[in-house]
XYZ file of C-alpha atoms in Angstrom:
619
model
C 15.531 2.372 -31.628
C 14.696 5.346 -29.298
C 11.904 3.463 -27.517
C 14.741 0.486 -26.721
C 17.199 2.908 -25.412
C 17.275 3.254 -21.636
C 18.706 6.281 -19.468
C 19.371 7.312 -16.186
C 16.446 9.153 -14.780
C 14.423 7.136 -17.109
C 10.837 5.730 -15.112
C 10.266 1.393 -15.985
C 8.941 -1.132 -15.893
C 10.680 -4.839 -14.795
C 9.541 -8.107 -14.957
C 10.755 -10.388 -11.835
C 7.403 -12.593 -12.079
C 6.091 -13.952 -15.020
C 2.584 -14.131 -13.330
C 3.196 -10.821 -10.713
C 2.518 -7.710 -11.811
C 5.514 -5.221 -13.427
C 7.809 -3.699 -11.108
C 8.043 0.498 -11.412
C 11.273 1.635 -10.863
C 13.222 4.626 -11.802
C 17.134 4.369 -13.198
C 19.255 5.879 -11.050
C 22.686 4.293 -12.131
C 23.338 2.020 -15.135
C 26.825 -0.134 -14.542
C 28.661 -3.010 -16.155
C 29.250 -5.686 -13.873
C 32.821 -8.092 -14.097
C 31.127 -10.880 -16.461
C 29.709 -7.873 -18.880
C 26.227 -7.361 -17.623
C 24.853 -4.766 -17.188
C 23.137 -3.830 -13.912
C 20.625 -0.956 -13.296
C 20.701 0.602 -9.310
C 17.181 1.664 -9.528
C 14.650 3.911 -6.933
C 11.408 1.977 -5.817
C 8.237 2.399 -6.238
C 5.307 0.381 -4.691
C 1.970 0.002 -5.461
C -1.249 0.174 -3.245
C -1.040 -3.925 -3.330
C 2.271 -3.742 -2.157
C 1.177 -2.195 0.865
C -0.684 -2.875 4.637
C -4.749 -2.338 4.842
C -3.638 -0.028 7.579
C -1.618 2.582 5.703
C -3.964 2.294 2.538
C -6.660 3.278 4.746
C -4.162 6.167 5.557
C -3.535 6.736 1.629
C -7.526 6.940 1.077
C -8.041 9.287 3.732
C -5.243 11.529 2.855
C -6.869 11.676 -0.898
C -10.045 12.743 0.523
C -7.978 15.742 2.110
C -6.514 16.463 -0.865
C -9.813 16.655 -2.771
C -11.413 18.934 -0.412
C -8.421 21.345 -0.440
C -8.443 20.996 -4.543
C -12.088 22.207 -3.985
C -12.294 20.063 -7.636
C -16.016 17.714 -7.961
C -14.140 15.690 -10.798
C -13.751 12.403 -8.791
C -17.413 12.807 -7.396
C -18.746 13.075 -11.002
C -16.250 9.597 -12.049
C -18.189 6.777 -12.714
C -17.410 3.607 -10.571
C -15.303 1.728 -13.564
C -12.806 5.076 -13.450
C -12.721 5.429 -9.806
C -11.562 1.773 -9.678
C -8.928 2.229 -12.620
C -7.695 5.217 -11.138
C -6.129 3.502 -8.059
C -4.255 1.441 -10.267
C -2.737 4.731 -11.165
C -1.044 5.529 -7.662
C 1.771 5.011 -6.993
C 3.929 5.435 -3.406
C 7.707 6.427 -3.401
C 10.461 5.076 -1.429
C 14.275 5.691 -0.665
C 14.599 2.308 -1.190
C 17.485 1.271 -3.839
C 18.072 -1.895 -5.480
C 20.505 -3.705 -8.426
C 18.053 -5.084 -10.944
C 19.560 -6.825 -13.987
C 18.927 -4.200 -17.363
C 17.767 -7.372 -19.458
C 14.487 -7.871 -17.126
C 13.483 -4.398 -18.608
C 10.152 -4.387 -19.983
C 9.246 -0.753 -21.365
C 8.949 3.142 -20.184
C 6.232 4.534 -17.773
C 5.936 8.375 -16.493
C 5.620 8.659 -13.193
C 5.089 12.793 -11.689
C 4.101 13.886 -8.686
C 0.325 14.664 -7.862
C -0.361 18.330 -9.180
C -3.674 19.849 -7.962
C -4.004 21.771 -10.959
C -3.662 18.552 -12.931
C -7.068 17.112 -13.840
C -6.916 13.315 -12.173
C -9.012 12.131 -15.332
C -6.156 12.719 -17.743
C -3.668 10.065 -16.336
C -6.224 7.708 -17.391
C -6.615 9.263 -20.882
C -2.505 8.758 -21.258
C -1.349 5.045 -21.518
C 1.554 3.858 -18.716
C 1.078 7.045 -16.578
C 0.634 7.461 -12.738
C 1.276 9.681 -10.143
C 2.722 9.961 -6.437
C 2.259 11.796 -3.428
C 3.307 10.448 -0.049
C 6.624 8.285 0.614
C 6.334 4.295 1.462
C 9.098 3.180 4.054
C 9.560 -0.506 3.477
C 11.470 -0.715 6.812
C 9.547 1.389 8.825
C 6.180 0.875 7.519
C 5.144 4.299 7.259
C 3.317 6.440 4.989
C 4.431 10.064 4.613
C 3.580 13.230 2.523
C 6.212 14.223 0.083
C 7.953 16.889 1.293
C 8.756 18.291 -2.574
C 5.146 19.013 -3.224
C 5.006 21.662 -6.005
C 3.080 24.430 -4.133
C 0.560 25.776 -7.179
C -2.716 26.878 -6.308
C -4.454 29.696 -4.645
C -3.349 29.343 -0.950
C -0.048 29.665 -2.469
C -0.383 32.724 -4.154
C 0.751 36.329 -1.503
C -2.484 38.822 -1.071
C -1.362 42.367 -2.086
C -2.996 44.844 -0.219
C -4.633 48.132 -1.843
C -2.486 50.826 -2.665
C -3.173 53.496 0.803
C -4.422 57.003 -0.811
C -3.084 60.270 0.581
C -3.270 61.299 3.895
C -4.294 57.609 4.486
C -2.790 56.034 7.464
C -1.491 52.402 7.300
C -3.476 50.273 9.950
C -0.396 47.600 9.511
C 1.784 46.688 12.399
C 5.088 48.310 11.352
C 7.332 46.672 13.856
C 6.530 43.224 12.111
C 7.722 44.765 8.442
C 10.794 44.933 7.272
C 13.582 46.839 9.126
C 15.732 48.692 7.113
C 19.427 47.391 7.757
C 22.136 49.317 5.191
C 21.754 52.954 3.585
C 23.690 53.032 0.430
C 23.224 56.835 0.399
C 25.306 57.613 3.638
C 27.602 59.959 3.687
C 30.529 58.070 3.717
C 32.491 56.781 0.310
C 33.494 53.619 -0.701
C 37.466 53.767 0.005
C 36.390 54.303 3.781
C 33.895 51.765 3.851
C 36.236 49.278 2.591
C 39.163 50.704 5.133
C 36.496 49.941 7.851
C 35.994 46.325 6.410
C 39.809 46.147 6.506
C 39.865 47.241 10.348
C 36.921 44.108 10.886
C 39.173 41.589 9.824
C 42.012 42.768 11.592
C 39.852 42.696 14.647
C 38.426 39.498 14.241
C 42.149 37.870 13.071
C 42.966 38.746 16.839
C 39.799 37.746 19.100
C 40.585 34.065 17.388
C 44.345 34.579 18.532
C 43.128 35.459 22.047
C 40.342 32.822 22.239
C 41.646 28.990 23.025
C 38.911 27.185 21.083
C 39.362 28.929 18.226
C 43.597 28.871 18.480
C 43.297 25.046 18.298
C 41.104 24.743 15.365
C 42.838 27.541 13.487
C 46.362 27.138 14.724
C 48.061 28.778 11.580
C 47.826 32.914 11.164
C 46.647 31.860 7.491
C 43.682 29.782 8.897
C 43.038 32.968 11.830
C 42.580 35.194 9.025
C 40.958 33.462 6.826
C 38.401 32.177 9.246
C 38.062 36.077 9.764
C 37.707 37.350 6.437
C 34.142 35.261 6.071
C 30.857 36.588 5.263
C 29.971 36.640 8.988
C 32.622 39.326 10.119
C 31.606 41.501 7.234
C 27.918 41.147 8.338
C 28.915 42.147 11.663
C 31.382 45.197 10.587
C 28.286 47.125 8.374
C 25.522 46.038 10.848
C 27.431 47.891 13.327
C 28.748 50.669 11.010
C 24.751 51.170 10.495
C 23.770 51.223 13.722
C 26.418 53.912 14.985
C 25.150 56.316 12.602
C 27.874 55.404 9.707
C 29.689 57.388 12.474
C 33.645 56.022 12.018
C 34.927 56.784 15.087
C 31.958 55.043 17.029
C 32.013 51.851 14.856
C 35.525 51.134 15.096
C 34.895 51.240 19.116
C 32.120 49.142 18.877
C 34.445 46.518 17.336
C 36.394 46.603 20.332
C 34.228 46.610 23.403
C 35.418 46.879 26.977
C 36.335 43.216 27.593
C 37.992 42.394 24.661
C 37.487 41.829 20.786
C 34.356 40.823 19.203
C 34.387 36.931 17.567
C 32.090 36.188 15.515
C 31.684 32.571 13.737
C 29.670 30.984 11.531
C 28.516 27.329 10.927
C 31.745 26.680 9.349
C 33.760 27.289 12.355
C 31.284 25.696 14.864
C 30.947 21.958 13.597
C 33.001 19.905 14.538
C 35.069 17.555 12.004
C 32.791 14.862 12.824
C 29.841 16.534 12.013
C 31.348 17.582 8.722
C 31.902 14.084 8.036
C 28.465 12.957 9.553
C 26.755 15.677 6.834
C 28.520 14.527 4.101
C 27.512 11.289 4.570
C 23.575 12.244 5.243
C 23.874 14.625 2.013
C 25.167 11.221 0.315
C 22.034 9.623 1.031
C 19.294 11.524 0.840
C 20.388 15.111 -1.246
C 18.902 17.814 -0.479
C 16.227 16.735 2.316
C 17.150 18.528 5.022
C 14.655 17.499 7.412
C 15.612 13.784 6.753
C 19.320 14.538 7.634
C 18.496 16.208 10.958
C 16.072 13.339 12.312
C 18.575 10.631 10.952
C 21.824 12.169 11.529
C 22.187 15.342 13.165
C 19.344 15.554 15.607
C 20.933 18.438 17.766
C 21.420 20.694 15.394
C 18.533 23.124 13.980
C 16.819 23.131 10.506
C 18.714 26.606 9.956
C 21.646 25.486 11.096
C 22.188 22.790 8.406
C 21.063 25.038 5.632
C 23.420 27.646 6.288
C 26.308 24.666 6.856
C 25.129 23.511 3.487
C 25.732 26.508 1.115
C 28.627 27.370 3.202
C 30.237 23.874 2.556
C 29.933 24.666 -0.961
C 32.157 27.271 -1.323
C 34.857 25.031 0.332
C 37.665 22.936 -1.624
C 36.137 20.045 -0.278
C 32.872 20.330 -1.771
C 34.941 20.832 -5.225
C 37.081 18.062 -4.147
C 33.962 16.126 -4.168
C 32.713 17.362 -7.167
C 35.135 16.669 -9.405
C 35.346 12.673 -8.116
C 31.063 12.508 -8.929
C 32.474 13.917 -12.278
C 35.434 11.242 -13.587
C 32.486 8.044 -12.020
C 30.087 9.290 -13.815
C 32.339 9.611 -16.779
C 33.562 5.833 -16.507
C 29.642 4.581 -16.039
C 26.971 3.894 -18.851
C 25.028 6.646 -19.737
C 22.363 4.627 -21.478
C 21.793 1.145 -22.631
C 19.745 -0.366 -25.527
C 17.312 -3.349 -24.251
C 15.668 -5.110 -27.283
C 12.005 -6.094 -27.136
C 11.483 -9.495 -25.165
C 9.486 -11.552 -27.535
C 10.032 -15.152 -25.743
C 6.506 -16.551 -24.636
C 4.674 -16.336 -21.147
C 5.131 -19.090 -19.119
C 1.281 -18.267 -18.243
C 0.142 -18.373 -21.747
C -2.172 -21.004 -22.389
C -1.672 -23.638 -25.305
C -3.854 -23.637 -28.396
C -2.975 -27.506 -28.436
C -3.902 -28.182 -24.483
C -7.426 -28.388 -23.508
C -7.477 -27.878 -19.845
C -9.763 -29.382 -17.724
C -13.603 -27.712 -17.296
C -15.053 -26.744 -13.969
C -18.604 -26.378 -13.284
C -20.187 -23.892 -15.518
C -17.828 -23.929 -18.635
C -19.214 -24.754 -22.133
C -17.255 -25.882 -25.213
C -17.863 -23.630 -27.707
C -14.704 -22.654 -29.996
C -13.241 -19.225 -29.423
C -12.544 -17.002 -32.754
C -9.243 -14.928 -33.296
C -8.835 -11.611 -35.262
C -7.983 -12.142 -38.564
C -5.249 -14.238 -39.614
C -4.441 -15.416 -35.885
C -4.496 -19.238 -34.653
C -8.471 -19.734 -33.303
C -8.285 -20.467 -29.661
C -10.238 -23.818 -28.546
C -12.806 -23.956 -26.735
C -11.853 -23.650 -23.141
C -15.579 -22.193 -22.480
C -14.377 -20.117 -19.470
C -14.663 -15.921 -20.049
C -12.632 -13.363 -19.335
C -12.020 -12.877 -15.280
C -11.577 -9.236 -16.273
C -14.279 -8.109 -18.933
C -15.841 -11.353 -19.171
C -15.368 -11.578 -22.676
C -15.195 -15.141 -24.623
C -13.089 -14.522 -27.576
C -9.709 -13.365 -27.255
C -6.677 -13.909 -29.863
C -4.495 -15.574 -26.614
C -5.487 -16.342 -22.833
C -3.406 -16.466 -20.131
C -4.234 -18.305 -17.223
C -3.998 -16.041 -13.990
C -5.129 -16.826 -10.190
C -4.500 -20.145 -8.303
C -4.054 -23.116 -10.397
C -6.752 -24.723 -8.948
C -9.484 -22.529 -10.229
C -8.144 -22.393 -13.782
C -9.129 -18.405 -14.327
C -8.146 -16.825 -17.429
C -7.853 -13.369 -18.837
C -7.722 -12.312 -22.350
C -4.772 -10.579 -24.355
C -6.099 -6.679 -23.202
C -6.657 -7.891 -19.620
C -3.537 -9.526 -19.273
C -1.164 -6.400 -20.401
C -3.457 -4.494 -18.140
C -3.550 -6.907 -14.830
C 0.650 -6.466 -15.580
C 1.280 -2.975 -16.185
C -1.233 -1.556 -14.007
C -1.522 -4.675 -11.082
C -5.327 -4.954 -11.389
C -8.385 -5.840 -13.152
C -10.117 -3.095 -15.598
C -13.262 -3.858 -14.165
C -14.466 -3.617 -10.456
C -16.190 -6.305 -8.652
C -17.882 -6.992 -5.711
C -14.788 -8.916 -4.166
C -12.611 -5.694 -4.971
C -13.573 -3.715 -1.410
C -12.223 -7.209 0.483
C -8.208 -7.854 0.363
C -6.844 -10.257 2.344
C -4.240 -9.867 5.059
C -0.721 -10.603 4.573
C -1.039 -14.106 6.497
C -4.715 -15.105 4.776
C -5.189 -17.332 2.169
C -6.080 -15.544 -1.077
C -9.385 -17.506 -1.695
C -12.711 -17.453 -0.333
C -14.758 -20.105 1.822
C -16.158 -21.690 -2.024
C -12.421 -21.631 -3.300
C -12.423 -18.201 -5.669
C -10.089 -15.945 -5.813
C -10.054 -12.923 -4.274
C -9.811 -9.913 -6.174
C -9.162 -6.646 -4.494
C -8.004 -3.047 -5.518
C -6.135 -2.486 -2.240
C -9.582 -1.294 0.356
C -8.608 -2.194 3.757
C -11.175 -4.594 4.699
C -10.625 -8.375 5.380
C -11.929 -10.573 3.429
C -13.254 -12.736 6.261
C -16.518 -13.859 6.994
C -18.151 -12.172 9.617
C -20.833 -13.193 12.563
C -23.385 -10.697 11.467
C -26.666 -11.925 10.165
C -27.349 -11.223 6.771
C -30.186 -11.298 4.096
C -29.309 -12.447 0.246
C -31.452 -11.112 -1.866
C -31.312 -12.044 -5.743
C -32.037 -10.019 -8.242
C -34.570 -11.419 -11.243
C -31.877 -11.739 -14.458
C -30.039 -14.182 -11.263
C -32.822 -16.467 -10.938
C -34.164 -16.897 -14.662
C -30.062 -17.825 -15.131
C -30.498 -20.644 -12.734
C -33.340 -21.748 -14.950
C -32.363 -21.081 -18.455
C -28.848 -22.893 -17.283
C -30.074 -25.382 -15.031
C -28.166 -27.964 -17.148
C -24.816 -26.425 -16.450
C -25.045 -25.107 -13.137
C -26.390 -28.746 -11.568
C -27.962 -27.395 -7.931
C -28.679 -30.783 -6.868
C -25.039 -31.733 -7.945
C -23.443 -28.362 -6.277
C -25.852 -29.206 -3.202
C -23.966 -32.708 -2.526
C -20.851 -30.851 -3.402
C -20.851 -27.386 -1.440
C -17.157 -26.609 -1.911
C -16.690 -27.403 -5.511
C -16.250 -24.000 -7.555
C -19.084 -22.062 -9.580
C -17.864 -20.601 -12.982
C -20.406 -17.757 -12.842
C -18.928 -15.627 -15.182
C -19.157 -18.718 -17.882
C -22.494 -18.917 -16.498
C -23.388 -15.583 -17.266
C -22.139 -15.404 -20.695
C -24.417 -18.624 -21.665
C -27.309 -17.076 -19.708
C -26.644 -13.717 -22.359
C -26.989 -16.225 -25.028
C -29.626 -18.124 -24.129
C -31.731 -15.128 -23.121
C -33.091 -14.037 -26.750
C -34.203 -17.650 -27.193
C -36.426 -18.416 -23.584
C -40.038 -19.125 -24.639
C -42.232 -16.234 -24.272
C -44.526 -18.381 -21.634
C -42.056 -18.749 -18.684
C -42.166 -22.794 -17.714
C -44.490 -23.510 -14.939
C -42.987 -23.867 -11.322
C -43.817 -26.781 -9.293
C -46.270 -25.917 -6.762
C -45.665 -26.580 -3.517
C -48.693 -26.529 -0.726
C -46.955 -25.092 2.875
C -49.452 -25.407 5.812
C -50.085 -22.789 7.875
C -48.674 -21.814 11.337
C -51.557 -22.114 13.444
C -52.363 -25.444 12.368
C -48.599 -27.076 12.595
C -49.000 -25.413 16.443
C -51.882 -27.610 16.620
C -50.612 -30.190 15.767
C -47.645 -30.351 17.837
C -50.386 -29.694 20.949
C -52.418 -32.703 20.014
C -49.554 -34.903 19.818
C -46.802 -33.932 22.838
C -44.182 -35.647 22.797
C -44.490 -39.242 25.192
C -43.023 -38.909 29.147
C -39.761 -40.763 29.445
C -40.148 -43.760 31.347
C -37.745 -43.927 34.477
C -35.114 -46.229 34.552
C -35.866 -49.290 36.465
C -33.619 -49.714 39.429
C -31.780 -52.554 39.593
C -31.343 -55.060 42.803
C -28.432 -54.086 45.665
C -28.150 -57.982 46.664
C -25.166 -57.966 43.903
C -21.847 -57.957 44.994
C -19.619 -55.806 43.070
C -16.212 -55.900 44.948
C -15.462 -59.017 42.772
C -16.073 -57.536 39.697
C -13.826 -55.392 37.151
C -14.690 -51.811 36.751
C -14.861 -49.628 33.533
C -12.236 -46.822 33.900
C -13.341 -43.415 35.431
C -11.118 -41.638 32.181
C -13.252 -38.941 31.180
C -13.795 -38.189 28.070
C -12.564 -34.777 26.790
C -14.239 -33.309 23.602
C -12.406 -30.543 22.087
C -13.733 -30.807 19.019
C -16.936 -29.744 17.149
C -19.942 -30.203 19.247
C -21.278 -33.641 18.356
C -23.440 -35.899 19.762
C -20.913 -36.992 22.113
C -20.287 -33.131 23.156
C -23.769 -33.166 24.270
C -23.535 -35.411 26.937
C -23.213 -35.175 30.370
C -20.075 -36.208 32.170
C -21.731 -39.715 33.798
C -22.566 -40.458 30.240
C -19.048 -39.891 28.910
C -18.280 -42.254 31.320
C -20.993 -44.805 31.355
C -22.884 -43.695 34.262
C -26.468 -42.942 35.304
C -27.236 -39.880 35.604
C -29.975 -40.845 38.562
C -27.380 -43.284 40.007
C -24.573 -41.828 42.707
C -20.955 -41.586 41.184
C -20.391 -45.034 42.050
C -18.644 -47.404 39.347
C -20.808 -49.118 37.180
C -20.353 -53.290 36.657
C -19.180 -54.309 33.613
C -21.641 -57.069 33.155
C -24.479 -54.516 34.000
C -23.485 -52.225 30.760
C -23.154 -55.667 28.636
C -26.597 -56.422 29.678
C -28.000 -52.691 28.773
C -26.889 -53.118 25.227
C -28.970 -56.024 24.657
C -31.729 -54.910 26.164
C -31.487 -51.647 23.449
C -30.661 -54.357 20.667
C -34.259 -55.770 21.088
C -35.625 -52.388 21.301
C -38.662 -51.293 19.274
C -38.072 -48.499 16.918
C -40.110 -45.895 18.650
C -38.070 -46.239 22.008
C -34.688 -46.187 19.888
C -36.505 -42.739 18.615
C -36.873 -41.536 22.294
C -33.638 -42.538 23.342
C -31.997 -39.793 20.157
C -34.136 -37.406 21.733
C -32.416 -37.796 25.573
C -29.353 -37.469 23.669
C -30.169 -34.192 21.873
């Protein structure tokens, strides 16, 4: 019952894809719409696929800064699997809200905030945990530290000095101490002290009278004095009583100086209404964060400035006002809602009825269950993830095309956590926004969110195989087909079924290994002298034809050229006079018709060998 019941405050997860990866998202608001749903306004949270190569390479780099200044060799020392499962663990905050419907609920997650004194290992030793530390702006698409960082640690913790021995001097700066501002053992008592308050007041009651500004804003006696009677005339009034010496007689003349009263205002008095109601607003939004509401709202005023506004607007009627209105809504909205469990079946799960159809590299072997659960046929393909072959229920996952498949653990993991448990050579490539999420052979790409393309590049590169690689090509020579797969370059390669069957059929190779076919390659010096005793044969020249011809009468071939934008073919090797049916010997005069006609006969009856020569002009 407790684990069904959902609060505000509450971290979960939501399903809006049956394929996608959970949503994390934090409650803020739970409310019943008109037609009796009810609608959660929840706080987002993304996840490192959610986000641009550019700012994970920002995220990475920042966690290298963070484990330097942690000074901790934990993620050094993790091995490669927990490295790779640990990024499924991070998490990156937004102010981004959004109404989500309460029924696509699908459990409770914790989500905290990165604590360096928190060992990184434990939020994999704790099921549906992750942590946070810098804020995602969907809008903006920026990446920011968190700004409520809990500051533990020792460059957080003050230095206390020795204590100084006697008749020790103290080396210390003095003017940059403390400066000692009231003496509570002065002579005077507390009756006159509060008389000289009294006299403040009074004083400051009648500088606003005097001063225009201050007449309009305050234009009741009420509103004069009570703008007087703040904490800022009182500061004044026993600063100065202090710095006269607690001297009566000299403080109450300091109060009024030679040309005229002294005024002193606070925050309160020196926003504006519109700045009031430009705070409010801001304070609405983001809380607390007062660097936010200066660089959003109120970039002319200072840091110091809003902080002092803040407490200062709390002691106001408005802020109570205010108060008591946050009060009666939250009292008419839902404090908590129970979901049930959603037991209807994944569109993704795969039939134990349906036998989809095999790609290269799958067998047919039957799949067992645990106990008492429906066996699985034999769809031959293994787990994408762990690259397991029996499973209790598959779920097909990737493009449709490729027919990939996960088992029961990998598929609550690939949704709760947006990854694969273990890492793979495609996991450093992730593909841009705008590429297609398959390779040049038509797999899927699976990445863990490194910002590098998955593109092929222009470099030269050497693929070397490693031994268990080629005895699988031999012990599974019937399933993997090379001459078939040679014909066929783009058809996909199961090799994960093939490396299950090569596991199996390992134990059982003969202990002779079967003799390869030997093949006899002549040497280099001897091919060279070959090619020197036999040069290739001089191209005749073409034989020039007779000028007594008259070609005004006849038709000529069009002068179009012919434009090859395409791949360089045949064609694309040719000069321009060929394009257009000229000679390259001849000038750029047009060719007779009759003349061409005749040329293609004459290469009709052709021998062989001069048909040979005539490919190699062309090359």
């Amino acid at each position: 019952m407790a684990a069904n019941m959902y609060r505000v405050g509450d971290y979960v997860y939501f399903e809006n894809s049956s394929s996608n990866p959970l949503l994390i998202r934090r409650i803020e608001e739970l409310n019943k719409t008109a037609n009796g749903n009810v609608e959660a306004k929840v706080v987002c949270f993304y996840r490192r696929r959610d986000i641009s190569s550019t700012l994970i390479a920002l995220a990475d780099k920042h966690a290298r800064e963070l484990e330097e200044e942690m000074e901790n060799p934990e993620m050094a020392d993790l091995p490669e699997k927990q490295k790779h499962q640990l990024r499924h663990r991070e998490l990156f905050l937004s102010r981004q809200l959004e109404s989500l419907p309460a029924t696509h609920i699908r459990g409770k997650c914790c989500v905290t905030l990165l604590n360096e004194t928190e060992a990184l290992k434990s939020y994999l030793d704790r099921e549906d945990a992750f942590f946070y530390s810098l804020v995602y702006d969907p809008q903006q698409k920026t990446l920011l530290a968190d700004k409520g960082e809990i500051r533990v640690g020792n460059k957080y913790q003050a230095d206390i000095t020795d204590l100084l021995k006697e008749d020790e001097e103290d080396g210390r700066d003095l003017e940059k101490l403390e400066e000692k501002i009231w003496d509570p053992n002065s002579s005077l008592t507390e009756k006159q002290i509060d008389q000289f308050l009294v006299v403040a007041r009074s004083v400051g009651t009648f500088a606003r009278a005097l001063d225009c500004s201050s007449s309009v804003r305050q234009p009741s006696l009420h509103m004069s004095a009570a703008a007087a009677s703040r904490d800022i005339t009182l500061f004044h009034a026993m600063d100065t009583l202090h710095a006269t010496g607690y001297d009566m007689t000299r403080a109450i003349a300091a109060l009024v100086p030679q040309g005229g009263p002294v005024l002193c205002r606070d925050e309160m008095e020196e926003w504006s209404a519109s700045e009031a109601n430009l705070f409010e607003e801001a304070l609405e939004k983001y809380g607390k964060d007062f660097t936010d509401i200066q660089q959003d709202f109120l970039p002319w005023k200072s840091l110091t400035s809003i902080i002092e506004y803040y407490y200062m607007w709390k002691t106001t009627d408005r802020y109570v006002q205010q108060k008591r209105l946050k009060a009666a809504e939250a009292e008419s909205k839902l404090k908590q809602v129970y979901i049930p469990n959603y037991n209807k079946p994944n569109p993704n799960q795969l039939s134990n009825n349906v036998k989809p159809a095999l790609v290269n590299g799958a067998a047919g072997a039957g799949v067992p269950g645990p106990p008492g659960s429906v066996p699985t046929p034999g769809l031959g393909r293994a787990c994408e993830s762990c690259y397991t072959s029996s499973s209790y229920q598959w779920y097909s996952w990737g493009p449709p095309n490729m027919q990939c498949r996960l088992c029961a653990s990998c598929w609550t993991y690939w949704k709760k956590y947006g990854g694969l448990k273990m890492p793979t050579r495609l996991d450093g490539e992730r593909p841009g926004p705008n590429r297609n999420n398959m390779s040049p052979h038509g797999l899927p790409l699976r990445h863990s969110g490194s910002p590098k393309f998955a593109v092929k590049t222009r470099q030269a590169f050497y693929l070397q195989t490693t031994g268990l690689t080629r005895m699988a090509r031999r012990l599974c020579h019937d399933i993997i087909r090379p001459r078939y797969l040679a014909r066929h370059p783009y058809l996909p390669v199961n090799t994960a079924a093939i490396k299950a069957e090569c596991a199996l059929r390992l134990p059982d190779r003969p202990a002779k290994p079967l003799p390869l076919k030997p093949v006899e390659r002549k040497p280099l010096e001897s091919v060279v002298r070959y090619l020197e005793a036999h040069p290739r044969p001089i191209k005749p020249d073409p034989p020039i034809r007779g000028g007594s011809i008259s070609t005004g009468s006849l038709t000529p071939i069009k002068s179009t050229p012919i434009l090859n934008n395409g791949s360089p073919t045949i064609l694309g090797k040719r000069t321009y006079e060929q394009h257009n049916g000229l000679d390259g010997t001849k000038s750029k005069a047009l060719t007779p018709q009759w003349d061409i006609m005749a040329k293609r006969v004459s290469d009709a009856a052709r021998p062989s060998a001069s048909l040979q020569d005539e490919v190699h002009e062309l090359d």
